[in-house]
Coordinates of C-alpha atoms in Angstrom, one line a residue:
Chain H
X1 CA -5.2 -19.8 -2.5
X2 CA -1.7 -19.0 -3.9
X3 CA 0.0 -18.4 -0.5
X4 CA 3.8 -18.4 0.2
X5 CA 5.5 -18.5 3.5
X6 CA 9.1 -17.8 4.5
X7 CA 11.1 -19.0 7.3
X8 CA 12.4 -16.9 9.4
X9 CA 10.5 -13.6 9.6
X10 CA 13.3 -11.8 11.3
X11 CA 16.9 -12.9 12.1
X12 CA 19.8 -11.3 13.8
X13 CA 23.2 -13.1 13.5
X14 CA 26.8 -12.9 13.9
X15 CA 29.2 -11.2 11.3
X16 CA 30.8 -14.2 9.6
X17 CA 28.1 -16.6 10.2
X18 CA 25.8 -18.0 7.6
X19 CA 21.7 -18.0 7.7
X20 CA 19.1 -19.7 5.5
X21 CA 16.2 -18.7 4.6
X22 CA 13.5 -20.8 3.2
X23 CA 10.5 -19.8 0.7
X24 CA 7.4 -22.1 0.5
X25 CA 4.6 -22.4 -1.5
X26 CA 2.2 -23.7 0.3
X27 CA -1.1 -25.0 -1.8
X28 CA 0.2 -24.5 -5.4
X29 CA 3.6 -26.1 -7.4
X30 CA 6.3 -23.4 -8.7
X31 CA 8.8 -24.5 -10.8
X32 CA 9.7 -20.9 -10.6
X33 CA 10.2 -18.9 -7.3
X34 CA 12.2 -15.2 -7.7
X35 CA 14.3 -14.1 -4.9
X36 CA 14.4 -9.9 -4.2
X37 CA 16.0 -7.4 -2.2
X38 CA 14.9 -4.5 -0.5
X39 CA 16.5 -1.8 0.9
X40 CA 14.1 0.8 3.4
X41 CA 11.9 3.0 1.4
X42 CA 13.0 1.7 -1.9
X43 CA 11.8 -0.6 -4.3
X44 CA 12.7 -4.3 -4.7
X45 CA 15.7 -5.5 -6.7
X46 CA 15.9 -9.5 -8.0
X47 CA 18.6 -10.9 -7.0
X48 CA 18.3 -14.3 -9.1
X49 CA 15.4 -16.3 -10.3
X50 CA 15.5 -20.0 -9.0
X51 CA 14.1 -22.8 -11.8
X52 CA 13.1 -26.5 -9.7
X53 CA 16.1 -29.2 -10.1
X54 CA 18.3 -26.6 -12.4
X55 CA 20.5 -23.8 -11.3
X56 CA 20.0 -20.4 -10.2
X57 CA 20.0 -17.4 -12.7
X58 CA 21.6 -14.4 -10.8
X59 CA 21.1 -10.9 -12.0
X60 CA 24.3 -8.4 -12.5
X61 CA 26.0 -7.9 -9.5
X62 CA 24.9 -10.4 -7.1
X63 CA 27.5 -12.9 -6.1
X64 CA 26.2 -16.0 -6.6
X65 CA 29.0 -17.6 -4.1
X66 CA 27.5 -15.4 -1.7
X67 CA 24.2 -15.7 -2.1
X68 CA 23.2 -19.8 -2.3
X69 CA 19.9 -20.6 -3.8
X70 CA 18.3 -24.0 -3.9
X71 CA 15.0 -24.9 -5.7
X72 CA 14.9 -28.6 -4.6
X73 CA 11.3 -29.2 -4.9
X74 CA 8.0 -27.6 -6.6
X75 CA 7.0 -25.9 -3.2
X76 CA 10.6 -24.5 -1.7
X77 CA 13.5 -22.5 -2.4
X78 CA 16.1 -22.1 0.0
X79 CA 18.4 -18.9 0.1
X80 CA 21.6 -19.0 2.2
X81 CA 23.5 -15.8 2.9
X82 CA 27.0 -17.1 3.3
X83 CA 29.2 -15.1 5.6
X84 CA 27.0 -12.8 6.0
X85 CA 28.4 -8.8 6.8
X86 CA 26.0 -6.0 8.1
X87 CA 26.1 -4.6 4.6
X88 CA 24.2 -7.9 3.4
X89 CA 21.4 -6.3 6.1
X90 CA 18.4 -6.1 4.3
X91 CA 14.5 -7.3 4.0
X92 CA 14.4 -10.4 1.8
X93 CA 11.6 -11.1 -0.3
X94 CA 10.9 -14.4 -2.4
X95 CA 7.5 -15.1 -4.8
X96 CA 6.6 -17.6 -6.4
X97 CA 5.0 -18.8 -9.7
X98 CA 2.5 -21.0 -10.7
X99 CA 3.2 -24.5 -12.6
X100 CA -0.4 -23.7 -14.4
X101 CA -1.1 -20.2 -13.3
X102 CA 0.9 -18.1 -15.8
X103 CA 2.6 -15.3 -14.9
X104 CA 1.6 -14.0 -12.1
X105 CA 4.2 -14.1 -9.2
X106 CA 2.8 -14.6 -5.5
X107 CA 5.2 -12.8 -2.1
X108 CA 6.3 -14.4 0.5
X109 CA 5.7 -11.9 3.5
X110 CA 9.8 -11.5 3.7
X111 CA 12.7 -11.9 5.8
X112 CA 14.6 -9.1 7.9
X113 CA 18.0 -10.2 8.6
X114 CA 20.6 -7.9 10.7
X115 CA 24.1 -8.9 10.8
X116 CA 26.0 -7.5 13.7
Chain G
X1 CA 13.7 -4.1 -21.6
X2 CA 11.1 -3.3 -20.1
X3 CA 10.7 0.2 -17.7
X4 CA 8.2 1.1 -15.8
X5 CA 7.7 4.7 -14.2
X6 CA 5.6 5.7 -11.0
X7 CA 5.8 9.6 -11.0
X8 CA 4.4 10.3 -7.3
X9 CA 7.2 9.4 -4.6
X10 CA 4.3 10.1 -1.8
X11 CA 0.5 10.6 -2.0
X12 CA -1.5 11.8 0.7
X13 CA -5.5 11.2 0.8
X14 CA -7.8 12.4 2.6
X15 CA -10.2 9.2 4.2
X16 CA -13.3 8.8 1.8
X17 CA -11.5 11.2 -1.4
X18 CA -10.8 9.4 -4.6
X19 CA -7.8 8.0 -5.2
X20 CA -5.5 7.4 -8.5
X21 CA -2.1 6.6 -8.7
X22 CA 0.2 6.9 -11.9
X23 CA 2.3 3.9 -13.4
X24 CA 3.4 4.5 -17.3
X25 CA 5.2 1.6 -18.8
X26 CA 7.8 1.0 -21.6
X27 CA 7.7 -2.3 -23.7
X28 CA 7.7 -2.5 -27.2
X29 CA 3.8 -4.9 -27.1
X30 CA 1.4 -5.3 -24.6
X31 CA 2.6 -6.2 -21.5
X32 CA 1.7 -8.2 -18.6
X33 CA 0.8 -5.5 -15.8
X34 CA -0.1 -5.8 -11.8
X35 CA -0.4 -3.5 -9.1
X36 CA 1.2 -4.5 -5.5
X37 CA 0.5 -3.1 -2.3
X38 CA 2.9 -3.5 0.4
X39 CA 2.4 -2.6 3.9
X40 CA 5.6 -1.8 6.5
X41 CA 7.6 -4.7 7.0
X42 CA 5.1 -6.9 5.2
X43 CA 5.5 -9.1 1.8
X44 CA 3.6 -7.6 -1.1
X45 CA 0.0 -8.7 -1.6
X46 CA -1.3 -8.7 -5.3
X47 CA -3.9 -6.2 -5.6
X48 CA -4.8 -6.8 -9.4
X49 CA -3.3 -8.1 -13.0
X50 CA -4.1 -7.3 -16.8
X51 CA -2.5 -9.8 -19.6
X52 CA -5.4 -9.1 -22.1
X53 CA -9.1 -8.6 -22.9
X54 CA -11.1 -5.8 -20.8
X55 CA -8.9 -2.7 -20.2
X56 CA -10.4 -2.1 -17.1
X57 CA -9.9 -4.5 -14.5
X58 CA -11.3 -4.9 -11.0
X59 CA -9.2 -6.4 -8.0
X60 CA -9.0 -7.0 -4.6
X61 CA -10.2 -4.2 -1.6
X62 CA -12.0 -2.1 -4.1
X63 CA -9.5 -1.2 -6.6
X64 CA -9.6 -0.9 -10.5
X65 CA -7.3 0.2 -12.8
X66 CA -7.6 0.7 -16.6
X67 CA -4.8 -0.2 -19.3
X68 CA -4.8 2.8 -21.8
X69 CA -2.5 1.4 -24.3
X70 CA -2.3 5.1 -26.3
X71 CA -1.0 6.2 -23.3
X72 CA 1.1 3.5 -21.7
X73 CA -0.4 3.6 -18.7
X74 CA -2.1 1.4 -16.2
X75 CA -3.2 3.8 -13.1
X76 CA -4.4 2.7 -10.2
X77 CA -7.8 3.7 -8.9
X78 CA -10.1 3.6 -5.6
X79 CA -13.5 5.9 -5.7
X80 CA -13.0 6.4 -1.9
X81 CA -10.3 5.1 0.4
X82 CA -10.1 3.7 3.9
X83 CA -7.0 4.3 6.5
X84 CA -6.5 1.1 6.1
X85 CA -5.6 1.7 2.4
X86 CA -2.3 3.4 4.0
X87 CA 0.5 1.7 2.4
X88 CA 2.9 1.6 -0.2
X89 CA 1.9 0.7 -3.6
X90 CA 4.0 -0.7 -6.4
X91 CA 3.8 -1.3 -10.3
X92 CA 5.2 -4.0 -12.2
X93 CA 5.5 -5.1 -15.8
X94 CA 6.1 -8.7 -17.3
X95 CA 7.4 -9.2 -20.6
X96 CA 5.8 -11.8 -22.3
X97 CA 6.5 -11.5 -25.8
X98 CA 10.5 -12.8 -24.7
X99 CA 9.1 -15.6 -22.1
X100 CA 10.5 -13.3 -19.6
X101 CA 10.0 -14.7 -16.1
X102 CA 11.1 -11.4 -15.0
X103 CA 8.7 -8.7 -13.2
X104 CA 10.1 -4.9 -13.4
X105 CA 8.8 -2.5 -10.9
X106 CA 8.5 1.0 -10.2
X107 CA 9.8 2.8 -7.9
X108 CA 6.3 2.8 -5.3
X109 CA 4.0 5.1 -4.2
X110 CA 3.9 5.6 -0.5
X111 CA -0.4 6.5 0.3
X112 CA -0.6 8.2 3.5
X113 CA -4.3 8.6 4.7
X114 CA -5.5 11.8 6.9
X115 CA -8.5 11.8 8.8

């Protein structure tokens, strides 16, 4: 039980170009699922927590025009890097947490994206 | 806030030895604690939790760890390890007292196993 997916597992795109990447939970409901960053041999940094049907909470420093988050439904949330830029390079992480499972957050097994 | 401190950067193990690594926290109550493993290029995979009760707690692959409150700890223990226990291994703390959602980490432990 308690298993999350994302969608892709590795992308390479264009600079300017935007990507979406999608965080599931696939046999439990989150009304919360937590979006991270992290850079090689360091740990991860949220970037925003994302609430079902209400908007995204960023953390400090993350541009929230950048980096689009959508919780449309208990079991996905949707992060779209908009113009992306090889700095925005980076493994993305997302977890999710349980409607009736308190607080423990479950991982998604991450993104790589790599913007040329 | 919350902090939470893993003082070993890099661990190495030789296969069948103990193993115990360090995670101190900072919160002014007891806090929601888990250990993470995370293997290269992989999600993390939760290894074990503590919110209340027992201070020693048993998880997944063999692994204990034991919440010593005098000492704001919660370190992370195997009585003998397996290469496939090469990884790296993170700490985090929840805050419940303030409803926060939030999970603070450390800063890992890379576990390197030698033969």
């Amino acid at each position: 039980g308690a298993v999350v997916s994302q969608h892709p597992s590795w992308v390479i795109c264009k600079s300017g170009t935007s990507v979406k990447i999608e965080c599931r939970s696939l046999d439990f409901q989150a009304t919360t699922m937590f979006w991270y960053r992290q850079f090689p041999k360091q740990s991860l940094m949220l970037m925003a927590t994302s609430n079902e049907g209400s908007k995204a909470t960023y953390e400090q420093g993350v541009e929230k025009d950048k980096f689009l988050i959508n919780h449309a439904s208990l079991t996905l949330s949707t992060l779209t890097v908009t113009s992306a830029h090889p700095e925005d390079s980076s493994f993305y992480i997302c977890s999710a947490r349980e409607v009736a499972g308190g607080e423990t957050q479950y991982f998604g097994p991450g993104t790589r994206l790599l913007v040329l | 806030a919350q902090s939470v401190t893993q003082p070993d950067i890099h661990i190495t193990v030789s296969e069948g030895a103990s193993l115990e690594l360090r995670c101190n926290y900072s919160y002014g109550a007891t806090p929601y604690l888990f250990w993470y493993v995370q293997s290269p290029g992989q999600g993390l995979q939760l290894l074990l939790k503590y919110f209340s009760g027992d201070t020693l707690v048993q998880g997944i692959k063999g692994f204990e760890a034991e919440f010593k409150r005098s000492q704001s700890s919660f370190n992370l223990r195997k009585p003998s390890v397996h290469w496939s226990d090469a990884a790296e291994y993170f700490c985090a703390v929840g805050a419940p007292l303030f409803g926060n959602e939030k999970l603070t980490f450390g800063t890992g432990t890379r576990l390197t196993i030698i033969p």
